CSV table of C-alpha atoms and ligand atoms in Angstrom, one decimal:
chain,number,residue,atom,x,y,z
A,1,MET,CA,22.9,-75.2,-9.5
A,2,GLN,CA,20.9,-75.8,-6.3
A,3,VAL,CA,23.2,-75.7,-3.3
A,4,GLU,CA,22.8,-78.1,-0.5
A,5,LYS,CA,20.8,-76.0,2.0
A,6,SER,CA,21.6,-77.6,5.3
A,7,SER,CA,24.9,-75.9,5.7
A,8,LEU,CA,27.0,-73.8,3.5
A,9,LYS,CA,30.2,-75.2,5.0
A,10,ALA,CA,29.0,-78.7,4.1
A,11,ALA,CA,28.1,-77.4,0.6
A,12,LEU,CA,31.6,-76.0,0.3
A,13,GLU,CA,33.1,-79.3,1.3
A,14,THR,CA,30.9,-81.3,-1.0
A,15,TYR,CA,31.0,-79.0,-4.1
A,16,PRO,CA,33.8,-76.6,-3.2
A,17,GLU,CA,34.3,-75.1,-6.7
A,18,GLU,CA,30.6,-75.0,-7.7
A,19,ALA,CA,29.4,-73.6,-4.4
A,20,LEU,CA,32.1,-70.9,-4.4
A,21,ARG,CA,31.4,-70.0,-8.0
A,22,LEU,CA,27.8,-69.6,-7.1
A,23,LEU,CA,28.5,-67.3,-4.2
A,24,MET,CA,31.0,-65.3,-6.3
A,25,ARG,CA,28.4,-64.9,-9.0
A,26,TYR,CA,26.2,-63.0,-6.6
A,27,ASP,CA,29.0,-61.1,-4.9
A,28,GLY,CA,29.1,-57.4,-5.5
A,29,ALA,CA,28.6,-54.1,-3.7
A,30,ALA,CA,25.8,-53.6,-1.2
A,31,PRO,CA,25.2,-51.2,1.6
A,32,ARG,CA,25.9,-52.6,5.1
A,33,TYR,CA,22.4,-51.4,6.1
A,34,THR,CA,23.5,-50.0,9.5
A,35,SER,CA,20.9,-47.5,8.5
A,36,TYR,CA,18.1,-47.4,6.0
A,37,PRO,CA,18.4,-45.5,3.8
A,38,PRO,CA,22.2,-45.6,3.8
A,39,ALA,CA,24.1,-42.5,4.8
A,40,ASN,CA,24.8,-41.4,1.3
A,41,PHE,CA,21.1,-40.5,1.1
A,42,PHE,CA,21.4,-38.1,4.1
A,43,ASN,CA,21.2,-35.0,1.9
A,44,GLN,CA,18.1,-33.1,3.1
A,45,ASP,CA,18.4,-29.7,4.5
A,46,PRO,CA,18.8,-30.0,8.3
A,47,VAL,CA,17.2,-26.6,8.8
A,48,LEU,CA,14.0,-28.1,7.6
A,49,ILE,CA,14.0,-31.5,9.2
A,50,ALA,CA,16.0,-31.2,12.5
A,51,ASP,CA,13.3,-29.7,14.7
A,52,PRO,CA,10.5,-32.0,13.5
A,53,LEU,CA,12.7,-35.1,14.0
A,54,ILE,CA,13.8,-34.2,17.5
A,55,ARG,CA,10.3,-33.2,18.4
A,56,SER,CA,9.0,-36.5,17.3
A,57,SER,CA,11.6,-38.3,19.3
A,58,ASN,CA,10.1,-36.6,22.4
A,59,ARG,CA,6.7,-38.0,21.7
A,60,LYS,CA,5.3,-40.3,24.4
A,61,ASP,CA,4.0,-42.8,21.8
A,62,VAL,CA,7.2,-42.9,19.6
A,63,PRO,CA,7.2,-46.5,18.2
A,64,GLY,CA,10.9,-47.2,18.8
A,65,GLY,CA,10.6,-46.2,22.5
A,66,ARG,CA,11.4,-42.8,23.8
A,67,ASP,CA,14.4,-43.7,26.0
A,68,ILE,CA,17.5,-41.6,25.1
A,69,SER,CA,20.6,-43.3,23.9
A,70,LEU,CA,23.6,-41.0,23.7
A,71,TYR,CA,26.5,-41.6,21.4
A,72,PHE,CA,29.7,-39.5,21.9
A,73,HIS,CA,32.1,-39.6,19.0
A,74,VAL,CA,35.8,-39.2,20.1
A,75,PRO,CA,37.7,-38.9,16.8
A,76,PHE,CA,41.3,-39.3,18.0
A,77,CYS,CA,43.8,-42.1,17.6
A,78,PRO,CA,47.6,-42.1,18.2
A,79,ARG,CA,48.3,-43.9,14.9
A,80,ARG,CA,46.2,-44.9,11.8
A,81,CYS,CA,45.4,-48.5,11.2
A,82,LEU,CA,45.5,-49.0,7.4
A,83,PHE,CA,42.2,-50.8,7.3
A,84,CYS,CA,40.4,-48.0,9.2
A,85,GLY,CA,37.0,-46.9,7.8
A,86,CYS,CA,36.2,-44.5,10.7
A,87,HIS,CA,36.1,-40.7,11.0
A,88,THR,CA,39.2,-40.2,13.1
A,89,GLU,CA,42.2,-37.8,13.3
A,90,ILE,CA,45.7,-38.9,14.1
A,91,ASP,CA,48.1,-37.4,16.7
A,92,ARG,CA,46.2,-34.3,17.5
A,93,PRO,CA,47.8,-32.4,20.4
A,94,GLY,CA,46.4,-32.5,24.0
A,95,ASP,CA,45.1,-28.9,23.8
A,96,PHE,CA,43.1,-29.6,20.7
A,97,ILE,CA,41.6,-32.7,22.2
A,98,LYS,CA,40.7,-30.8,25.4
A,99,ALA,CA,39.0,-28.1,23.4
A,100,TYR,CA,37.1,-30.7,21.4
A,101,MET,CA,35.9,-32.5,24.5
A,102,ALA,CA,34.7,-29.2,25.9
A,103,THR,CA,32.8,-28.7,22.6
A,104,LEU,CA,31.1,-32.1,23.1
A,105,SER,CA,29.9,-30.9,26.4
A,106,ARG,CA,28.6,-27.7,24.9
A,107,GLU,CA,26.8,-29.6,22.2
A,108,PHE,CA,25.2,-31.8,24.8
A,109,SER,CA,23.8,-28.8,26.6
A,110,LEU,CA,22.4,-27.4,23.3
A,111,LEU,CA,20.8,-30.7,22.5
A,112,ALA,CA,19.4,-31.2,26.1
A,113,GLU,CA,17.5,-27.9,25.7
A,114,LYS,CA,15.5,-29.6,22.9
A,115,LEU,CA,14.8,-32.9,24.6
A,116,ASP,CA,12.0,-33.7,27.0
A,117,ARG,CA,13.9,-33.9,30.4
A,118,SER,CA,11.4,-36.5,31.6
A,119,ARG,CA,12.9,-39.0,29.0
A,120,PRO,CA,15.2,-41.5,30.7
A,121,VAL,CA,18.7,-42.3,29.4
A,122,SER,CA,19.2,-46.0,28.9
A,123,GLN,CA,22.5,-46.0,27.1
A,124,ILE,CA,25.6,-43.8,26.9
A,125,HIS,CA,28.1,-45.0,24.4
A,126,PHE,CA,31.6,-43.6,23.6
A,127,GLY,CA,33.0,-44.6,20.2
A,128,GLY,CA,35.6,-43.4,17.8
A,129,GLY,CA,38.3,-43.1,17.1
A,130,THR,CA,39.8,-44.4,20.4
A,131,PRO,CA,37.9,-43.1,23.4
A,132,ASN,CA,40.5,-44.6,25.8
A,133,ALA,CA,43.2,-42.5,24.1
A,134,VAL,CA,41.9,-39.3,25.7
A,135,PRO,CA,42.3,-38.5,29.4
A,136,SER,CA,39.6,-40.4,31.3
A,137,SER,CA,38.7,-37.2,33.2
A,138,HIS,CA,37.0,-36.0,29.9
A,139,LEU,CA,34.8,-39.1,29.8
A,140,ARG,CA,34.0,-38.8,33.5
A,141,ASP,CA,33.0,-35.2,33.2
A,142,LEU,CA,30.6,-35.9,30.3
A,143,ILE,CA,29.0,-38.8,32.1
A,144,ALA,CA,28.5,-36.6,35.2
A,145,GLN,CA,26.9,-33.9,32.9
A,146,VAL,CA,24.5,-36.5,31.5
A,147,ARG,CA,23.6,-37.7,35.0
A,148,ALA,CA,23.0,-34.1,36.2
A,149,THR,CA,20.7,-33.4,33.2
A,150,PHE,CA,18.6,-36.6,32.8
A,151,ALA,CA,17.5,-39.5,34.9
A,152,VAL,CA,19.9,-42.3,33.9
A,153,ARG,CA,18.2,-45.7,34.3
A,154,ALA,CA,19.7,-47.9,37.1
A,155,ASP,CA,20.5,-50.6,34.5
A,156,ALA,CA,21.7,-48.1,31.9
A,157,GLU,CA,24.4,-49.4,29.6
A,158,ILE,CA,27.5,-47.2,29.8
A,159,ALA,CA,29.9,-48.4,27.1
A,160,LEU,CA,33.1,-47.6,25.4
A,161,GLU,CA,35.2,-48.9,22.5
A,162,CYS,CA,38.8,-49.4,23.5
A,163,ASP,CA,42.2,-49.9,21.8
A,164,PRO,CA,43.6,-52.8,23.9
A,165,SER,CA,47.2,-51.7,23.0
A,166,LEU,CA,46.7,-48.8,25.4
A,167,ILE,CA,45.1,-50.6,28.3
A,168,LEU,CA,46.4,-52.3,31.4
A,169,ARG,CA,44.5,-53.1,34.6
A,170,PRO,CA,44.8,-49.6,36.2
A,171,GLN,CA,43.1,-48.0,33.2
A,172,LEU,CA,40.3,-50.6,33.3
A,173,GLU,CA,39.9,-49.9,37.0
A,174,THR,CA,39.6,-46.1,36.3
A,175,LEU,CA,37.1,-46.7,33.6
A,176,ARG,CA,35.0,-48.9,35.8
A,177,SER,CA,35.2,-46.3,38.7
A,178,ILE,CA,33.9,-43.7,36.3
A,179,GLY,CA,30.8,-45.8,35.7
A,180,PHE,CA,31.5,-47.8,32.5
A,181,ASN,CA,29.9,-51.2,32.7
A,182,ARG,CA,30.2,-52.4,29.1
A,183,ILE,CA,33.4,-52.5,27.1
A,184,SER,CA,34.5,-53.5,23.6
A,185,PHE,CA,38.1,-54.2,22.6
A,186,GLY,CA,39.4,-53.9,19.0
A,187,ILE,CA,41.6,-57.0,18.9
A,188,GLN,CA,41.2,-57.5,15.1
A,189,ASP,CA,43.8,-60.3,14.9
A,190,VAL,CA,46.5,-61.7,17.2
A,191,ASN,CA,49.0,-62.5,14.5
A,192,PRO,CA,52.0,-60.1,14.7
A,193,ALA,CA,52.6,-60.2,11.0
A,194,VAL,CA,49.0,-59.2,10.3
A,195,LEU,CA,49.0,-56.4,12.9
A,196,GLU,CA,52.3,-55.0,11.6
A,197,ALA,CA,51.0,-55.0,8.0
A,198,VAL,CA,48.0,-52.9,9.0
A,199,ASN,CA,50.0,-50.6,11.3
A,200,ARG,CA,48.3,-51.7,14.5
A,201,ARG,CA,49.9,-52.6,17.9
A,202,ALA,CA,49.0,-55.8,19.7
A,203,SER,CA,46.9,-55.8,22.9
A,204,LYS,CA,49.1,-55.1,25.9
A,205,LEU,CA,47.3,-57.8,27.8
A,206,PRO,CA,46.8,-61.2,26.1
A,207,PRO,CA,43.1,-61.5,25.2
A,208,ARG,CA,42.5,-64.1,28.0
A,209,GLU,CA,43.9,-61.8,30.7
A,210,LEU,CA,42.1,-58.8,29.2
A,211,VAL,CA,38.7,-60.4,29.3
A,212,ALA,CA,39.3,-62.0,32.8
A,213,THR,CA,40.4,-58.6,34.2
A,214,ALA,CA,37.5,-56.8,32.7
A,215,ARG,CA,35.1,-59.4,34.1
A,216,GLU,CA,36.7,-59.4,37.5
A,217,LEU,CA,36.2,-55.6,37.6
A,218,GLY,CA,32.4,-56.0,36.9
A,219,PHE,CA,32.2,-55.2,33.1
A,220,THR,CA,29.5,-57.2,31.3
A,221,GLY,CA,28.8,-57.6,27.6
A,222,ILE,CA,32.6,-57.8,27.1
A,223,ASN,CA,33.1,-57.7,23.3
A,224,LEU,CA,36.2,-58.5,21.2
A,225,ASP,CA,36.3,-57.3,17.6
A,226,LEU,CA,37.9,-59.3,14.8
A,227,ILE,CA,38.4,-58.5,11.1
A,228,CYS,CA,38.6,-61.1,8.4
A,229,GLY,CA,40.3,-60.4,5.1
A,230,LEU,CA,43.4,-58.5,6.3
A,231,PRO,CA,46.8,-58.9,4.6
A,232,PHE,CA,48.8,-62.0,5.6
A,233,GLN,CA,45.8,-63.7,7.1
A,234,THR,CA,45.5,-67.3,6.1
A,235,ALA,CA,43.0,-70.0,6.9
A,236,GLU,CA,45.5,-71.4,9.3
A,237,SER,CA,46.5,-68.2,11.0
A,238,PHE,CA,42.9,-67.0,11.3
A,239,ARG,CA,41.9,-70.4,12.8
A,240,ALA,CA,44.6,-69.8,15.5
A,241,THR,CA,43.3,-66.3,16.2
A,242,VAL,CA,39.7,-67.6,16.6
A,243,ALA,CA,40.9,-70.3,18.9
A,244,GLU,CA,42.7,-67.7,21.1
A,245,ILE,CA,39.6,-65.6,21.2
A,246,ILE,CA,37.4,-68.5,22.2
A,247,GLU,CA,39.8,-69.4,24.9
A,248,ALA,CA,39.6,-65.8,26.1
A,249,GLY,CA,35.9,-66.3,26.6
A,250,PRO,CA,34.3,-62.9,25.9
A,251,ASP,CA,30.6,-62.4,26.1
A,252,ARG,CA,30.4,-61.3,22.5
A,253,VAL,CA,32.5,-61.4,19.4
A,254,SER,CA,32.1,-59.1,16.3
A,255,LEU,CA,33.6,-60.6,13.2
A,256,PHE,CA,33.6,-58.0,10.5
A,257,PRO,CA,34.7,-58.6,6.9
A,258,TYR,CA,37.3,-56.0,6.0
A,259,ALA,CA,35.5,-53.3,4.0
A,260,HIS,CA,37.8,-52.0,1.3
A,261,VAL,CA,36.6,-48.6,0.2
A,262,PRO,CA,39.8,-46.7,-1.0
A,263,TRP,CA,37.6,-44.2,-2.9
A,264,ILE,CA,36.5,-42.9,0.6
A,265,LYS,CA,39.6,-43.9,2.7
A,266,SER,CA,42.6,-43.4,0.5
A,267,HIS,CA,45.0,-44.8,3.1
A,268,GLN,CA,43.6,-48.2,2.4
A,269,THR,CA,45.4,-48.3,-1.0
A,270,ALA,CA,48.6,-49.1,1.0
A,271,LEU,CA,47.1,-52.5,1.6
A,272,GLU,CA,46.6,-53.3,-2.1
A,273,SER,CA,50.2,-54.4,-2.7
A,274,LEU,CA,50.2,-56.9,0.2
A,275,PRO,CA,49.1,-60.5,-0.1
A,276,SER,CA,45.6,-60.8,1.2
A,277,PRO,CA,43.0,-63.6,1.2
A,278,GLY,CA,40.6,-63.4,-1.8
A,279,PRO,CA,36.8,-63.4,-1.5
A,280,GLY,CA,36.7,-67.2,-1.6
A,281,ASP,CA,39.2,-67.6,1.1
A,282,ARG,CA,37.4,-65.0,3.2
A,283,VAL,CA,34.1,-66.9,2.9
A,284,ARG,CA,35.8,-70.1,4.0
A,285,MET,CA,37.5,-68.3,7.0
A,286,CYS,CA,34.3,-66.7,8.1
A,287,LEU,CA,32.4,-70.0,7.8
A,288,GLU,CA,35.0,-71.8,9.8
A,289,ALA,CA,35.0,-69.2,12.4
A,290,ARG,CA,31.2,-69.4,12.6
A,291,GLU,CA,31.5,-73.2,13.1
A,292,ALA,CA,34.1,-72.7,15.8
A,293,PHE,CA,32.2,-70.1,17.7
A,294,THR,CA,28.9,-72.0,17.6
A,295,ALA,CA,30.7,-75.2,18.5
A,296,ALA,CA,32.1,-73.4,21.5
A,297,GLY,CA,28.6,-72.5,22.7
A,298,TYR,CA,28.2,-69.0,21.2
A,299,GLU,CA,25.0,-68.1,19.3
A,300,ALA,CA,25.3,-66.5,15.9
A,301,VAL,CA,23.6,-63.1,16.0
A,302,GLY,CA,22.9,-61.5,12.7
A,303,MET,CA,25.5,-61.7,9.9
A,304,ASP,CA,28.6,-61.2,12.0
A,305,HIS,CA,28.1,-61.2,15.7
A,306,TYR,CA,28.4,-64.1,18.2
A,307,ALA,CA,27.2,-64.0,21.8
A,308,ARG,CA,27.0,-66.3,24.8
A,309,PRO,CA,23.4,-67.6,25.2
A,310,THR,CA,23.0,-65.6,28.4
A,311,ASP,CA,24.2,-62.3,26.9
A,312,GLU,CA,21.6,-59.6,26.2
A,313,LEU,CA,22.4,-59.7,22.5
A,314,ALA,CA,21.6,-63.4,22.1
A,315,ILE,CA,18.5,-63.0,24.2
A,316,ALA,CA,17.4,-60.1,21.9
A,317,LYS,CA,18.0,-62.3,18.9
A,318,ARG,CA,15.8,-65.1,20.4
A,319,ASP,CA,13.0,-62.8,21.5
A,320,GLY,CA,12.9,-60.9,18.2
A,321,THR,CA,14.0,-57.5,19.6
A,322,LEU,CA,17.4,-57.4,18.0
A,323,ARG,CA,18.1,-54.1,16.1
A,324,ARG,CA,20.7,-52.9,13.7
A,325,ASN,CA,22.3,-49.5,13.8
A,326,PHE,CA,25.6,-47.8,13.3
A,327,GLN,CA,27.1,-49.6,16.2
A,328,GLY,CA,26.2,-53.0,14.6
A,329,TYR,CA,23.7,-55.2,16.3
A,330,VAL,CA,22.1,-53.8,19.4
A,331,THR,CA,19.3,-54.5,21.8
A,332,SER,CA,16.0,-52.5,21.9
A,333,ARG,CA,17.5,-50.7,24.9
A,334,ALA,CA,19.1,-48.4,22.2
A,335,GLY,CA,15.8,-46.4,21.9
A,336,GLN,CA,16.4,-43.1,20.0
A,337,VAL,CA,20.1,-42.5,19.4
A,338,HIS,CA,21.1,-38.9,19.8
A,339,ALA,CA,24.7,-38.7,18.5
A,340,LEU,CA,27.2,-36.0,19.4
A,341,GLY,CA,30.6,-35.0,18.0
A,342,ALA,CA,32.1,-34.4,14.6
A,343,SER,CA,30.6,-36.7,11.9
A,344,ALA,CA,28.2,-38.4,14.4
A,345,ILE,CA,24.8,-39.5,13.1
A,346,SER,CA,21.6,-39.4,15.2
A,347,GLN,CA,19.3,-42.3,14.5
A,348,LEU,CA,15.8,-41.3,15.4
A,349,GLN,CA,12.6,-43.2,14.8
A,350,GLU,CA,11.6,-41.0,11.9
A,351,GLY,CA,14.9,-40.1,10.4
A,352,TYR,CA,18.6,-39.3,10.6
A,353,LEU,CA,20.7,-36.2,11.4
A,354,GLN,CA,24.4,-36.1,10.5
A,355,ASN,CA,26.8,-33.7,12.2
A,356,GLU,CA,29.5,-31.7,10.4
A,357,LYS,CA,32.4,-34.0,9.6
A,358,ASN,CA,35.1,-31.4,9.6
A,359,LEU,CA,36.4,-31.0,13.2
A,360,GLU,CA,37.1,-27.3,12.9
A,361,THR,CA,33.7,-26.4,11.3
A,362,TYR,CA,32.0,-28.6,13.9
A,363,GLN,CA,33.6,-26.8,16.8
A,364,VAL,CA,33.0,-23.3,15.3
A,365,ARG,CA,29.3,-24.0,14.9
A,366,VAL,CA,28.8,-25.5,18.4
A,367,ARG,CA,30.7,-22.6,20.0
A,368,ALA,CA,28.3,-20.3,18.1
A,369,GLY,CA,25.5,-22.0,19.9
A,370,GLU,CA,24.3,-24.1,16.9
A,371,LEU,CA,23.5,-27.8,16.8
A,372,PRO,CA,26.0,-28.7,14.0
A,373,PHE,CA,23.8,-30.8,11.7
A,374,SER,CA,25.1,-30.8,8.1
A,375,GLY,CA,22.5,-33.2,6.5
A,376,GLY,CA,19.9,-35.7,7.3
A,377,TYR,CA,16.9,-37.6,6.1
A,378,ARG,CA,13.3,-37.6,7.2
A,379,MET,CA,11.6,-40.9,6.6
A,380,HIS,CA,8.4,-41.5,4.7
A,381,PRO,CA,6.1,-44.3,5.7
A,382,GLU,CA,7.4,-46.3,2.7
A,383,ASP,CA,11.0,-45.8,4.0
A,384,LEU,CA,9.9,-47.1,7.4
A,385,ALA,CA,8.3,-50.2,5.8
A,386,ALA,CA,11.4,-51.0,3.7
A,387,ARG,CA,13.6,-50.5,6.8
A,388,ASP,CA,11.4,-52.9,8.7
A,389,VAL,CA,11.8,-55.6,6.0
A,390,ILE,CA,15.6,-55.1,5.6
A,391,ASN,CA,16.1,-55.1,9.4
A,392,ALA,CA,14.1,-58.3,9.8
A,393,LEU,CA,16.2,-60.0,7.2
A,394,LEU,CA,19.5,-58.9,8.7
A,395,CYS,CA,18.5,-59.4,12.3
A,396,GLN,CA,16.3,-62.4,12.2
A,397,GLY,CA,17.2,-63.9,8.8
A,398,ARG,CA,13.5,-63.8,7.8
A,399,ALA,CA,10.9,-61.2,7.0
A,400,ASP,CA,7.1,-61.7,7.0
A,401,LEU,CA,6.1,-59.3,4.3
A,402,ARG,CA,2.4,-59.6,4.9
A,403,ALA,CA,2.7,-58.6,8.6
A,404,LEU,CA,5.4,-55.9,8.1
A,405,LEU,CA,3.7,-54.2,5.2
A,406,SER,CA,0.3,-54.1,7.0
A,407,GLU,CA,1.7,-52.4,10.1
A,408,ARG,CA,1.6,-48.9,8.5
A,409,ASP,CA,-0.8,-46.8,6.7
A,410,LEU,CA,0.7,-47.4,3.2
A,411,ASN,CA,-0.7,-46.8,-0.2
A,412,PRO,CA,-2.0,-50.3,-1.4
A,413,ASP,CA,-0.6,-49.6,-4.9
A,414,TRP,CA,2.9,-48.9,-3.5
A,415,VAL,CA,2.7,-52.1,-1.3
A,416,GLU,CA,1.7,-54.1,-4.3
A,417,SER,CA,4.5,-52.8,-6.6
A,418,TYR,CA,7.1,-53.0,-3.7
A,419,ARG,CA,6.2,-56.6,-3.1
A,420,PHE,CA,6.2,-57.5,-6.8
A,421,GLU,CA,9.5,-55.7,-7.7
A,422,SER,CA,11.3,-56.9,-4.6
A,423,LEU,CA,10.3,-60.6,-5.2
A,424,GLU,CA,11.3,-60.1,-8.9
A,425,ARG,CA,14.8,-59.0,-7.7
A,426,LEU,CA,14.9,-61.9,-5.3
A,427,ALA,CA,14.0,-64.5,-7.9
A,428,PRO,CA,17.5,-65.6,-8.8
A,429,TYR,CA,18.4,-66.1,-5.1
A,430,LEU,CA,15.2,-68.2,-4.7
A,431,ALA,CA,16.1,-70.3,-7.8
A,432,ASP,CA,19.6,-71.0,-6.4
A,433,GLY,CA,18.5,-71.9,-2.9
A,434,LEU,CA,20.0,-68.9,-1.3
A,435,ALA,CA,16.6,-67.6,0.0
A,436,GLU,CA,13.1,-69.1,0.3
A,437,GLU,CA,9.7,-67.5,0.0
A,438,LYS,CA,6.3,-69.0,1.1
A,439,ASP,CA,3.1,-67.0,1.5
A,440,GLY,CA,5.0,-63.8,1.9
A,441,LEU,CA,7.5,-65.2,4.5
A,442,VAL,CA,11.0,-64.6,3.1
A,443,THR,CA,13.9,-66.6,4.7
A,444,VAL,CA,17.6,-66.4,4.1
A,445,THR,CA,18.8,-70.0,3.9
A,446,PRO,CA,22.0,-71.2,5.6
A,447,ALA,CA,23.5,-71.4,2.1
A,448,GLY,CA,22.6,-67.7,1.5
A,449,PHE,CA,23.6,-66.1,4.7
A,450,PRO,CA,27.1,-64.8,3.4
A,451,LEU,CA,25.0,-62.9,0.9
A,452,SER,CA,22.5,-61.5,3.4
A,453,ARG,CA,23.3,-57.9,2.4
A,454,ARG,CA,22.7,-58.7,-1.3
A,455,ILE,CA,19.5,-60.5,-0.4
A,456,ALA,CA,18.3,-57.5,1.8
A,457,ALA,CA,19.2,-55.2,-1.1
A,458,ALA,CA,16.4,-56.9,-3.2
A,459,PHE,CA,14.0,-55.2,-0.8
A,460,ASP,CA,15.6,-51.8,-1.0
A,461,PRO,CA,13.7,-49.8,-3.7
A,462,ARG,CA,16.6,-47.3,-3.9
A,463,GLN,CA,19.2,-49.9,-4.9
A,464,THR,CA,17.7,-50.9,-8.2
A,465,ASN,CA,20.0,-48.6,-10.2
A,466,VAL,CA,23.2,-49.5,-8.4
A,467,PRO,CA,25.2,-51.8,-10.6
A,468,ALA,CA,26.5,-55.0,-9.0
A,469,GLU,CA,30.1,-53.8,-9.3
A,470,GLY,CA,29.2,-50.2,-8.3
A,471,ALA,CA,32.0,-48.6,-6.3
A,472,ARG,CA,29.7,-46.7,-3.8
A,473,TYR,CA,29.6,-49.6,-1.3
A,474,SER,CA,32.0,-52.3,-0.2
A,475,ARG,CA,31.7,-55.8,-1.6
A,476,THR,CA,29.6,-58.3,0.3
A,477,LEU,CA,32.1,-61.2,0.3
B,1,LIG,S1,42.1,-47.5,16.4
B,1,LIG,FE1,40.1,-47.7,15.3
B,1,LIG,S2,39.5,-45.7,14.7
B,1,LIG,FE2,41.7,-45.6,15.3
B,1,LIG,S3,42.8,-45.8,13.3
B,1,LIG,FE3,42.6,-47.8,14.2
B,1,LIG,S4,40.7,-48.7,13.3
B,1,LIG,FE4,40.6,-46.4,13.0
């Protein structure tokens, strides 16, 4: 069946059962492609690859830009949300947190010894976990250490992810005075029944007041996170949540489908006995939200982000510089991401380095004067080319195979077979109007956008043996 291509929502209204059946037929597991290759391939020996990767990030001609982007992982939360897919620890005592933050500082010193000090820092990002659950003096000291070590660009983005149930105006004032200028709040939903079911507390300030206060204090790029697919969410309740978020008027919204991966995060099994929207309902809810955000003046950015037209993210989408990394969609300001903290992953132009996940082992190694890498992956030119294609599909919704595959010094036989095999995997999506291809330009159609990850996977030479129902990755819909 060929789906009406002008709008999937229109298609769902016109042929609801057929259109849904078509999407469901293609549903299945796929990587989120916040990295390529995905993190389960980071199994190379860091002793062999760490120094070459860091050295290449120092090169003056490194293609992704040599600016330093620092990510500090703060893996502590006061309670566990049952949907959580992050590396975090619950209810660790203050002394333990203090010692961990001191270890982060030590790790930064060790890393700085390997970086070219003339490289500017354009981004400092604190994620977690819940960075605003630790005393702000720890965050202040780390920022001061970065400033004392590198030149931080005047327009650098200094950002943190916040749990809004722990924040009132005085905490926002403190964060701003420390130097934070970007902020993201994990709202997830405003419905008390949903929040209670997932063991999460509501924002202390209503979203509208939260955003207005942050804006008044000078934060920009204010982001609110939502999750679709949680227990007790209904089309009606989620519509009300989206309306409240639109009324709050953030600069950006991230609307993530809930990723159910109980084989990795066993606490998620607690959600399985609760009434939850099925994949079809979830698609409808996401599409309705997309319509609502765009009708309210937001631009759709990638698969699941929305931004005001004047926001940097929307500008990056329009000028083709949007990028995808572990933080979702980012601007090209991200440069080379050097990540610190237990489980953190550095994303450098030529590969990835993952830190020890275990908090104790991580700290022992750093205190012994080691950079605590436990694995990683050094990219080949073929990996870089596949990453370019996948990123183009997920960031721009289209990929010009001819242009992207001619940018690198690739073996012509590999290029030919990559193109042939990828288009062969794409063929069913082309036949059903979910993607289009003309003279090597591949486009995800509006009808196909909920399946973007599956369509991108057609261009992933490593995914060919992963069964559609494979349990390694979360489902797409
Ligand atoms: S606040 Fe975030 S990191 Fe912490 S448990 Fe909840 S979802 Fe996970």
